[in-house]
N, CA and C of each residue as an Amber inpcrd file, in Angstrom:
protein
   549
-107.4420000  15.5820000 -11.0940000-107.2840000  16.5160000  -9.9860000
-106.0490000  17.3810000 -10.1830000-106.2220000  18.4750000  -9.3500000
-104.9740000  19.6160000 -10.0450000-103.6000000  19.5920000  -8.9140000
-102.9510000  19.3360000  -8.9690000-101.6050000  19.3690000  -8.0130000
-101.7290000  19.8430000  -6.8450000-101.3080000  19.6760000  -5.7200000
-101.4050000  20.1280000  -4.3520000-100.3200000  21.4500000  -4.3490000
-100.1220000  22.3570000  -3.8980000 -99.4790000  23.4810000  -3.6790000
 -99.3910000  24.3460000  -2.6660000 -98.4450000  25.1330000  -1.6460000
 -98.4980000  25.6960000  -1.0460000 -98.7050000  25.5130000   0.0690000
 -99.6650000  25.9480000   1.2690000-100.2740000  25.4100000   2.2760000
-100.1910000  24.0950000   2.4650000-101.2370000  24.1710000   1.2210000
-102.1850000  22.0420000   1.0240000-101.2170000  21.3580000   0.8380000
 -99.7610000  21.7560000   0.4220000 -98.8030000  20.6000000   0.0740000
 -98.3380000  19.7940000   1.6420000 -98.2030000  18.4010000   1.8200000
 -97.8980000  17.7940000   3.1320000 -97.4820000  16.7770000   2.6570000
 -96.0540000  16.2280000   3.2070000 -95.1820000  15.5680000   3.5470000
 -95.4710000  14.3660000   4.6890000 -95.1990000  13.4730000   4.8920000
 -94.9060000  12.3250000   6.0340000 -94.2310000  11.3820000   6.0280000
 -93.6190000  11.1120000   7.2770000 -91.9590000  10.7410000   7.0270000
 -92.1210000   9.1910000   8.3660000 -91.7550000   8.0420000   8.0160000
 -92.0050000   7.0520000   8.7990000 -90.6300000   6.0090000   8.6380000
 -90.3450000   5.9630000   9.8140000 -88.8820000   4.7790000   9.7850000
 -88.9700000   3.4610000   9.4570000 -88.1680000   2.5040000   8.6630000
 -88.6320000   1.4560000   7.9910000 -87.3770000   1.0150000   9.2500000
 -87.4470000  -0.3990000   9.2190000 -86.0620000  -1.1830000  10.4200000
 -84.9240000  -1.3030000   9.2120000 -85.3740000  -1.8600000   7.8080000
 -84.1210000  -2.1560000   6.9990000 -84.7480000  -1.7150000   5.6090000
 -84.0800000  -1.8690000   4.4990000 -84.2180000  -0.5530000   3.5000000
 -85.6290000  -1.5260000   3.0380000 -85.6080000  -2.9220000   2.8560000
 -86.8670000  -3.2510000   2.1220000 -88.5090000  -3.7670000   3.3690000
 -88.2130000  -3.1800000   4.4670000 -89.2650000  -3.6780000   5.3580000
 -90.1360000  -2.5180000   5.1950000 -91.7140000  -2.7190000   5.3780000
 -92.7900000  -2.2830000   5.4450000 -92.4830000  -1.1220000   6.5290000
 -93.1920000   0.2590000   6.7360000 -93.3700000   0.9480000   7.5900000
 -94.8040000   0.9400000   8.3640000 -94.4730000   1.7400000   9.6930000
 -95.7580000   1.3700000  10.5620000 -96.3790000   2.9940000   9.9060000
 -97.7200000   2.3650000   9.5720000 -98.5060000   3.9910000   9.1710000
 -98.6300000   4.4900000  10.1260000 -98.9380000   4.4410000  11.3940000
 -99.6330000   5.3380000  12.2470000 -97.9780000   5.9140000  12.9540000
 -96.9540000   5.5730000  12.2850000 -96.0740000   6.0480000  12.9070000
 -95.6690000   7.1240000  12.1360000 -96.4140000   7.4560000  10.7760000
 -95.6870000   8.4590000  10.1170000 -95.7630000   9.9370000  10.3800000
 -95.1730000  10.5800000  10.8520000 -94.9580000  11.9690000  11.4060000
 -95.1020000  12.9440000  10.1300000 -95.9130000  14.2900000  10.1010000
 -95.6900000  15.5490000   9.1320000 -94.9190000  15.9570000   9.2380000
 -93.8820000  16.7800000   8.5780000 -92.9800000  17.3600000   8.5920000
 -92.7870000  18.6900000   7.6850000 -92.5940000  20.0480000   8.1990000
 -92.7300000  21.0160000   7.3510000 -91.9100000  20.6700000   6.1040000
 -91.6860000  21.4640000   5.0750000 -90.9550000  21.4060000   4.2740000
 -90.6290000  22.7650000   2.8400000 -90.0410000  22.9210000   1.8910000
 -89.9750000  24.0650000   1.2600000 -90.1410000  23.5850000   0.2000000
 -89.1730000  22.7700000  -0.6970000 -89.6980000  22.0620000  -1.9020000
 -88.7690000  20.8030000  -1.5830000 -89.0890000  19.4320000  -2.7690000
 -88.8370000  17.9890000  -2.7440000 -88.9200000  17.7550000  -4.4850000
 -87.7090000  18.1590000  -4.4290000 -87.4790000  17.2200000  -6.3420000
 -87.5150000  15.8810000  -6.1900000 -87.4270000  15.2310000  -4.9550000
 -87.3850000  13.3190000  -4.8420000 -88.4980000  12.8960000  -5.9190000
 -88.2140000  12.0540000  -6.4570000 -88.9200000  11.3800000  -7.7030000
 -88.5760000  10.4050000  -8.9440000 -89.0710000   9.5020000  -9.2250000
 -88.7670000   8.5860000 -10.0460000 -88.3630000   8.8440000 -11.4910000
 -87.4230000   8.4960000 -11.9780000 -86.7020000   8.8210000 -13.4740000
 -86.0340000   7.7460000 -14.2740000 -85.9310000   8.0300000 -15.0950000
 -85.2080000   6.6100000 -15.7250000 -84.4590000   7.7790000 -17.0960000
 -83.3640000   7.9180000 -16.9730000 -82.8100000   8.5090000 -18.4360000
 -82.5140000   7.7340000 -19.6140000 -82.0790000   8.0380000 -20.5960000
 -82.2210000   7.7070000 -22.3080000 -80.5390000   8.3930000 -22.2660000
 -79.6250000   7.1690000 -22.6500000 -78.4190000   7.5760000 -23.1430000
 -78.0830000   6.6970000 -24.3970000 -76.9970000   7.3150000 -25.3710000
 -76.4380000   6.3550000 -26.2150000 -76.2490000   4.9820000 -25.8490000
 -76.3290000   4.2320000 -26.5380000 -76.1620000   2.3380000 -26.5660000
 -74.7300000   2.8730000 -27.2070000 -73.5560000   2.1420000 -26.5940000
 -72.2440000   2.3580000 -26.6120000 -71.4370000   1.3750000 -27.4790000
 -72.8510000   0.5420000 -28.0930000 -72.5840000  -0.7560000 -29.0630000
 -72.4340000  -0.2770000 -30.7080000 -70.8760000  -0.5870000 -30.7730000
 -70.7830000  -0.3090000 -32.2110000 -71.1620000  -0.9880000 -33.2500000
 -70.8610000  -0.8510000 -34.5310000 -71.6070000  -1.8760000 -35.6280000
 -73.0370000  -1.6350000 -36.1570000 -73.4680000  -1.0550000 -35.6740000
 -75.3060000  -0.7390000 -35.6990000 -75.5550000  -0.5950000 -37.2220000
 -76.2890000  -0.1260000 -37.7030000 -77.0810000   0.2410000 -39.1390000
 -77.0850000   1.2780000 -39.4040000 -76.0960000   1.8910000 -38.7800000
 -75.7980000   3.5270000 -39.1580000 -75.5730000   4.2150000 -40.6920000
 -75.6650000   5.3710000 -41.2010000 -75.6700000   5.1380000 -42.5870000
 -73.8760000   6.2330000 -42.4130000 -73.6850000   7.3210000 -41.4350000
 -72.8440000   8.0520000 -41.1200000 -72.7340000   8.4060000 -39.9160000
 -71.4630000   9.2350000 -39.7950000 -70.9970000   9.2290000 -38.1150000
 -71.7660000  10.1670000 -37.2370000 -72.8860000  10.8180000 -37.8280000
 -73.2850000  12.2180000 -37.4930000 -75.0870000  11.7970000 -37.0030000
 -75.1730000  10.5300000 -37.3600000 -76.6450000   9.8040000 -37.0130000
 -76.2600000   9.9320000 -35.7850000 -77.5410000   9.6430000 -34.9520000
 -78.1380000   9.3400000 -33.9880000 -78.0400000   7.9590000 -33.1730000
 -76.6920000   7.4890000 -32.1910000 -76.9270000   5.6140000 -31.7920000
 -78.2850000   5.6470000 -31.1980000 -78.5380000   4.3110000 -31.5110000
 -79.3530000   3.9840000 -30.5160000 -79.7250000   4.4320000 -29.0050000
 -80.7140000   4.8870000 -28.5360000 -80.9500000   4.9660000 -27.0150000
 -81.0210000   3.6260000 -26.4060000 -80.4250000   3.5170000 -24.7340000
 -81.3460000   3.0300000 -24.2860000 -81.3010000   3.4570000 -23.2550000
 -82.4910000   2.8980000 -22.1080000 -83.2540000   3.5880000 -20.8380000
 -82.4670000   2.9350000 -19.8120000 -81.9200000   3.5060000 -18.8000000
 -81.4480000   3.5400000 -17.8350000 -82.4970000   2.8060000 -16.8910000
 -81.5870000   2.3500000 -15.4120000 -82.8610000   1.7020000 -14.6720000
 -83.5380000   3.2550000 -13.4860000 -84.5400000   2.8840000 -13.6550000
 -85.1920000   3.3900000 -12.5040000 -84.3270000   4.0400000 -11.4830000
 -84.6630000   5.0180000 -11.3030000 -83.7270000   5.5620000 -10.1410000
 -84.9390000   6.9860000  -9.3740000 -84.7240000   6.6070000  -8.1600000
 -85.4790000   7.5700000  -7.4580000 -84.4080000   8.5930000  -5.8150000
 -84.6150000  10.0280000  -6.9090000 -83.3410000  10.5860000  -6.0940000
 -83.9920000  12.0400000  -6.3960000 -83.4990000  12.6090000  -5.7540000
 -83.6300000  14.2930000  -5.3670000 -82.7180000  14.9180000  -4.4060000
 -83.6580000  16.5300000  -3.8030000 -83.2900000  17.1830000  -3.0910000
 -84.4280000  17.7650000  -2.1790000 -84.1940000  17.1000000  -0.7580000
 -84.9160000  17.9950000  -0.0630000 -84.5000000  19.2740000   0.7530000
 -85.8930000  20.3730000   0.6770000 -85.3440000  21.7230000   1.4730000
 -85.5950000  21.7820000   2.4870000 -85.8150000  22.1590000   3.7880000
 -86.3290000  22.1850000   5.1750000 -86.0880000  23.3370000   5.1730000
 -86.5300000  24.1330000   6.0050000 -86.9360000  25.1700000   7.2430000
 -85.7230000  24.6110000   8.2530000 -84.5100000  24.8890000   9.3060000
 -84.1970000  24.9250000  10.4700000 -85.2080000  24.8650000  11.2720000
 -85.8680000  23.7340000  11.4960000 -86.9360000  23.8620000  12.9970000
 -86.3550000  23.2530000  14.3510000 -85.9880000  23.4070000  15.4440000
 -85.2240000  23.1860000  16.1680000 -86.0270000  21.8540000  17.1650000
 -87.2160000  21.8260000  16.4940000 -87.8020000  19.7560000  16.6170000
 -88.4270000  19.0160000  15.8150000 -88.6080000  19.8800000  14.4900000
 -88.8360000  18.9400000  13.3750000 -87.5430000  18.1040000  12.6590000
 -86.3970000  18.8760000  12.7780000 -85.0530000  18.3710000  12.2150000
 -84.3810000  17.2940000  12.8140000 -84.8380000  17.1820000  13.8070000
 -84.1190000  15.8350000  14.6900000 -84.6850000  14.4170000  13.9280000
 -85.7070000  14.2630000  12.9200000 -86.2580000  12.8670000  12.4550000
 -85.3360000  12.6520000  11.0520000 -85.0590000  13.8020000  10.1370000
 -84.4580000  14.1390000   9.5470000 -82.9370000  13.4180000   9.8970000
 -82.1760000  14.2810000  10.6570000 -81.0800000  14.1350000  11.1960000
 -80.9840000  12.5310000  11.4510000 -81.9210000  12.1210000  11.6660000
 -81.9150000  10.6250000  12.8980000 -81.7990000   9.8720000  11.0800000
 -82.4400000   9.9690000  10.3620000 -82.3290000   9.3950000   9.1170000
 -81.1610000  10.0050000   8.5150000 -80.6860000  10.4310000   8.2730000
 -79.3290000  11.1220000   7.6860000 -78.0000000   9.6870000   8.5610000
 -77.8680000  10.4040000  10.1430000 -76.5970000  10.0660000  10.9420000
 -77.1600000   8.9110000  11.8350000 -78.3180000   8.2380000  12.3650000
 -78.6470000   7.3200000  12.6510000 -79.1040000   7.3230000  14.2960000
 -79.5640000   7.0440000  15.0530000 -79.9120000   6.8600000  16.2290000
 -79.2900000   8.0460000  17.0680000 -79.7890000   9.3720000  17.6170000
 -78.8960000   9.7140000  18.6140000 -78.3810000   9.2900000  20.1570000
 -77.6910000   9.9840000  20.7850000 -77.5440000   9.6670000  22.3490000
 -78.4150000  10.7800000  22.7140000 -79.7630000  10.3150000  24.2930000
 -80.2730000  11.5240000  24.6070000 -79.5130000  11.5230000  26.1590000
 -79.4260000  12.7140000  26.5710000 -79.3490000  13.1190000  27.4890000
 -80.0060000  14.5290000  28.3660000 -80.2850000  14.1490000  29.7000000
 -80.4760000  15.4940000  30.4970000 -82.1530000  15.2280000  30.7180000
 -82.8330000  15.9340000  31.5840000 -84.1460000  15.8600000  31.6130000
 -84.9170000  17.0360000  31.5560000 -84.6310000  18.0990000  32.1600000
 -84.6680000  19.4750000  32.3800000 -84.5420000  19.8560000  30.6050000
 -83.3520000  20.0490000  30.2170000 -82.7610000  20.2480000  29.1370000
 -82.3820000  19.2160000  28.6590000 -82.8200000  18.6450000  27.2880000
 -82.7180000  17.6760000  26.5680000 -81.8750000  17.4390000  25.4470000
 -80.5900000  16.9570000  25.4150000 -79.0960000  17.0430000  24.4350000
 -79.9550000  15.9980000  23.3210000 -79.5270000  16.0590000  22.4020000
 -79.3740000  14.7590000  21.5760000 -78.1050000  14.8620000  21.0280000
 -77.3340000  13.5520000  20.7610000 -75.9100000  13.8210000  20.5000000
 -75.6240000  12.5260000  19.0210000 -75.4960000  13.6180000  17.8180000
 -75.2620000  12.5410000  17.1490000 -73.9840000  12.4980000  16.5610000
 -73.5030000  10.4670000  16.7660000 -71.8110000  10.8500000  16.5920000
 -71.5740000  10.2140000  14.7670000 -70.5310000  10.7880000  14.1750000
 -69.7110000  10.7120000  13.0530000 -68.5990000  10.3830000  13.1970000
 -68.0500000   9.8820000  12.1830000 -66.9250000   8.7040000  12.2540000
 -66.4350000   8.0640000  12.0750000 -67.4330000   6.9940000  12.0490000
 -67.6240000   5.5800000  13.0010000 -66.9490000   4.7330000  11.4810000
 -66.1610000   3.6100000  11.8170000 -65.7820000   2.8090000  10.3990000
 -67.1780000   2.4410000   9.4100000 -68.6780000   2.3050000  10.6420000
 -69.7910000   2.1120000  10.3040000 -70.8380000   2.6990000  10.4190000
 -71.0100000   3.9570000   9.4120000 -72.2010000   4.4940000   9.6660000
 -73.7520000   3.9470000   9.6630000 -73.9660000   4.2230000  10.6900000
 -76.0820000   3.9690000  11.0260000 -76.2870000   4.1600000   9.6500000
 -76.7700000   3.4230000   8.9090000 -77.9030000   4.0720000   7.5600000
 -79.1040000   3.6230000   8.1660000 -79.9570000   4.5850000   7.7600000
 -81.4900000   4.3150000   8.4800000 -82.7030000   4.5110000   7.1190000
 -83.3530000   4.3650000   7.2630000 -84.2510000   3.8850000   5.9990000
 -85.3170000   4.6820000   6.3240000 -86.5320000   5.1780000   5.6560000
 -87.4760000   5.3900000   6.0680000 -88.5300000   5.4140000   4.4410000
 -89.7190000   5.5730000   4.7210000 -91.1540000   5.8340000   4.0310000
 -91.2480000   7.2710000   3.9080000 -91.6260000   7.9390000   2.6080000
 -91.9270000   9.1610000   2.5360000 -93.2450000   8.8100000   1.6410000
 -94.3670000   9.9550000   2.4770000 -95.4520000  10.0690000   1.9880000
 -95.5400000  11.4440000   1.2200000 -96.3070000  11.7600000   0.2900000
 -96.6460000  13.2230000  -0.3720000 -97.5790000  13.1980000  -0.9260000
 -98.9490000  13.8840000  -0.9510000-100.0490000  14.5010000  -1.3000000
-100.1100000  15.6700000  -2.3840000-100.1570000  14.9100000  -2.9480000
-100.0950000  15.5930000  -4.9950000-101.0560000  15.6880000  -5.3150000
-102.3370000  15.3180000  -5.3070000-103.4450000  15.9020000  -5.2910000
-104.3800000  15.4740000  -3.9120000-105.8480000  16.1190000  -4.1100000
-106.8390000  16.2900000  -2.4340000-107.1410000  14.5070000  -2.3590000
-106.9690000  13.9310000  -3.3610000-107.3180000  12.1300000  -2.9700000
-105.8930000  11.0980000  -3.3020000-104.9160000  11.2460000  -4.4840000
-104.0040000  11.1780000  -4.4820000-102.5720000  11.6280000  -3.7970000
-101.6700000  10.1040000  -3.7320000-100.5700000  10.3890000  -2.6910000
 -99.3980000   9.5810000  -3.5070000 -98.4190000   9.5470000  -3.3370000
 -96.9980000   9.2410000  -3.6910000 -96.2340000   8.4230000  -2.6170000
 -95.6640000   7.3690000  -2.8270000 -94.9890000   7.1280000  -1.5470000
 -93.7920000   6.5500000  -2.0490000 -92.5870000   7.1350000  -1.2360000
 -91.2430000   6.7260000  -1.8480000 -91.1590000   5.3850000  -0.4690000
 -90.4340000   4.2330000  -0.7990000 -89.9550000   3.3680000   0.0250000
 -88.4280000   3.1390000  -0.1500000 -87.8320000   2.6580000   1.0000000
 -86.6960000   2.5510000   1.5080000 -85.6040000   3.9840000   1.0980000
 -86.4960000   4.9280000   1.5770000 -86.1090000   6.7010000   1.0720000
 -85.0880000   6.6160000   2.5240000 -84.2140000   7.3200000   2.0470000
 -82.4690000   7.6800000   2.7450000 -82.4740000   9.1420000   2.4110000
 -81.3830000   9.6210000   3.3590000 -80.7070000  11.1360000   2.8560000
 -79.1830000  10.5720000   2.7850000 -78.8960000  11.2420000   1.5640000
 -76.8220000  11.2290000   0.9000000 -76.0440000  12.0160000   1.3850000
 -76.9970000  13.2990000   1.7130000 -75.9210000  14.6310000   2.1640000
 -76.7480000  15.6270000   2.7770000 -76.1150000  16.4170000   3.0240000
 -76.5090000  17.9820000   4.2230000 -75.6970000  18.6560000   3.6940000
 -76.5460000  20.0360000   3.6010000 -76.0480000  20.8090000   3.4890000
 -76.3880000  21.9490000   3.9400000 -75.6690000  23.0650000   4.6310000
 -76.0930000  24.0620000   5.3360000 -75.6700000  25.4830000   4.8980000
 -75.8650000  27.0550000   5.3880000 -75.5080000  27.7050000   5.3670000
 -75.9900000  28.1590000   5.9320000 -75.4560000  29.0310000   6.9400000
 -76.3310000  29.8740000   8.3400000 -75.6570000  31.6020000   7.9110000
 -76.5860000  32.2080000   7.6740000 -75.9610000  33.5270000   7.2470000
 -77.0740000  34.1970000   7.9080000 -76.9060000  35.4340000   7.6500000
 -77.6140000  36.6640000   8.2160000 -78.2560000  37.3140000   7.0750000
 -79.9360000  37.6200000   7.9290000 -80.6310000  37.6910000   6.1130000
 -82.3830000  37.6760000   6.5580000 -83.4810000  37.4760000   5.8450000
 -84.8890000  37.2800000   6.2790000 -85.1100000  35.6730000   5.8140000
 -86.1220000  35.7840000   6.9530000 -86.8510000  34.1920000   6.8190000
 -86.0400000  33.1280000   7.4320000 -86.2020000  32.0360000   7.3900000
 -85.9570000  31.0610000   8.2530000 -84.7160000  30.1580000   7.3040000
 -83.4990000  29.8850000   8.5280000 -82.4810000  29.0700000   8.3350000
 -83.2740000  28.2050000   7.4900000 -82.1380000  27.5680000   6.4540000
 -82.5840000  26.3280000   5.6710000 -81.5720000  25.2610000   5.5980000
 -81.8270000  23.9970000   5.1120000 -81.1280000  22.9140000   5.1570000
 -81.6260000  21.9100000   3.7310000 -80.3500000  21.8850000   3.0250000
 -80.7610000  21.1360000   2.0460000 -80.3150000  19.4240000   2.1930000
 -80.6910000  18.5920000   1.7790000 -80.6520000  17.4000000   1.6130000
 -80.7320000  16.1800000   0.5150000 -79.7260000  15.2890000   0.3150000
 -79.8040000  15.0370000  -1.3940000 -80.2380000  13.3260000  -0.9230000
 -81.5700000  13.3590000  -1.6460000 -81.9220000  11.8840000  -1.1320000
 -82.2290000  11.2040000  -2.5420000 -82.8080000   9.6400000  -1.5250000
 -82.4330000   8.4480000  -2.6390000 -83.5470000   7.6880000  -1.8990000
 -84.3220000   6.9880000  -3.0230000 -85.2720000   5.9230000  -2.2000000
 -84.8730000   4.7050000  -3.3410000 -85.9880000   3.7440000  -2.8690000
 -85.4360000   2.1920000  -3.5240000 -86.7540000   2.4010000  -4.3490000
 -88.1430000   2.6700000  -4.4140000 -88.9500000   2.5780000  -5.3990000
 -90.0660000   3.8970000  -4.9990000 -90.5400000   3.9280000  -5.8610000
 -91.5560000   5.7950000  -5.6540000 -93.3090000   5.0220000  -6.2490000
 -94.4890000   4.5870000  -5.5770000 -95.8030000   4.4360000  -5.9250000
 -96.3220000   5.1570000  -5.9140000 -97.9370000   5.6150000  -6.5010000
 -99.0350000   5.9240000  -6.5370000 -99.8100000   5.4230000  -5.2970000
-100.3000000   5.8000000  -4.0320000-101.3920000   5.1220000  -3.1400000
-102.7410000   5.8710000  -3.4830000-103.8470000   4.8570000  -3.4690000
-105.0530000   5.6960000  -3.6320000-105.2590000   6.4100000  -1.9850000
-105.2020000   5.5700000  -1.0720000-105.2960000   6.2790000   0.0200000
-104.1650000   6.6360000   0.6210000-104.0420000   7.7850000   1.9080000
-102.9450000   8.4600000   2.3770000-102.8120000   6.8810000   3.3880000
-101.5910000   7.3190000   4.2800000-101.6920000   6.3510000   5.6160000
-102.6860000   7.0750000   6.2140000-102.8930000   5.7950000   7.5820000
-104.2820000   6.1110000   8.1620000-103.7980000   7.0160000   9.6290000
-104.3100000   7.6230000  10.3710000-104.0980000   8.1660000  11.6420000
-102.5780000   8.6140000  11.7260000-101.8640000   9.4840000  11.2430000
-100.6380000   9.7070000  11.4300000-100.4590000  10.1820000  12.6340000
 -98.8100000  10.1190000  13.2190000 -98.5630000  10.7660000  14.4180000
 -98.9300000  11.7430000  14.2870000 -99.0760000  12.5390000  15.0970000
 -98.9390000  14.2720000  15.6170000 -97.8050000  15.2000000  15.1520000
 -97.8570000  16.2270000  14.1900000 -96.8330000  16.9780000  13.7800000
 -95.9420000  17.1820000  15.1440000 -94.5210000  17.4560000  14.6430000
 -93.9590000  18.2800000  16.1210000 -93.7380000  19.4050000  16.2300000
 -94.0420000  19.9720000  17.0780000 -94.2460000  21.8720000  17.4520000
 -93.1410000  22.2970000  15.9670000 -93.7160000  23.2980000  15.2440000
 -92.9850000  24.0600000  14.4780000 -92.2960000  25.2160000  15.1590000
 -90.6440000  25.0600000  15.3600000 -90.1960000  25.8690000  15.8020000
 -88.7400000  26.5180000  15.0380000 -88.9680000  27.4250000  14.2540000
 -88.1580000  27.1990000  13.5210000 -87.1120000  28.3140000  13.6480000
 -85.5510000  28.0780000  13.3240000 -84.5900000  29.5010000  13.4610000
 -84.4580000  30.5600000  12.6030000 -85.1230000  30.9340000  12.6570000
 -84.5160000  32.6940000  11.9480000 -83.2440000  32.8750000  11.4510000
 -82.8200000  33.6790000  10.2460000 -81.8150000  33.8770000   9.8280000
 -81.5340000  34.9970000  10.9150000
């Protein structure tokens, strides 16, 4: 099957309680998105072990493979209620307030930051899916300037392992209203 792209490309994002617990499928929410380098790698560096069977200094050491590591960058859109699940995984639980008008207040600080865990789903091809587990965000990053198209927000994440599912999750939540800020 040929890669998902564009439109057809979809994301879903589900909170785990601790980095190695199962997520609830029907809790996993869509979430717009722009692009997601998150993905599994393992690099090839010099073996730092001298003595080898070298014939001169100008050969080639030995490789070896690094462990597994699953890390990227995600892009977002500024949507002013898709970013709050995001955020809640980044800085951890907010405070809500107000009823009329609805605050969420998230605090920084703390000797102990919230780390919050979550499940990322992705649809790489029309029957094939990807799923990162115990997926985190490392950083934020912003820039609000004046310009076309919609505020963006980058994000440098990390999961604990990246699978193949033959099937997607089943019944996902309900996207949340796409509302997004304008440069």
């Amino acid at each position: 099957m040929a890669p998902v792209y564009g439109q057809q490309a979809r994301q879903l994002l589900a909170f785990q309680t601790d980095f190695t617990s199962a997520f609830n499928a029907t809790a996993m929410r869509p979430f717009r998105f722009i692009s997601d380098s998150t993905s599994v790698a393992a690099a090839w560096e010099p073996d730092p072990v001298i003595g080898g069977a070298l014939q001169n200094d100008f050969d080639t050491p030995t490789l070896q493979q690094n462990m597994d590591m699953v890390e990227g960058q995600l892009i977002v859109p500024v949507c002013a209620r898709q970013i709050g699940d995001l955020l809640r995984l980044l800085l951890g639980n907010p405070t809500k307030s107000g009823t009329t008008t609805i605050t969420h207040t998230f605090l920084s600080g703390k000797d102990n930051a919230a780390m919050r865990f979550g499940s990322l789903e992705r649809r790489i091809t029309a029957t094939g899916h990807r799923r990162i587990s115990g997926y985190a965000l490392r950083s934020m990053q912003m820039s609000f300037e004046k310009g076309n198209g919609n505020q963006q927000v980058t994000f440098g994440t990390a999961g604990r392992s990246e699978a193949e599912v033959a099937t997607a999750a089943t019944t996902p939540a309900a996207e949340r209203t796409y509302t997004p800020l304008l440069r």
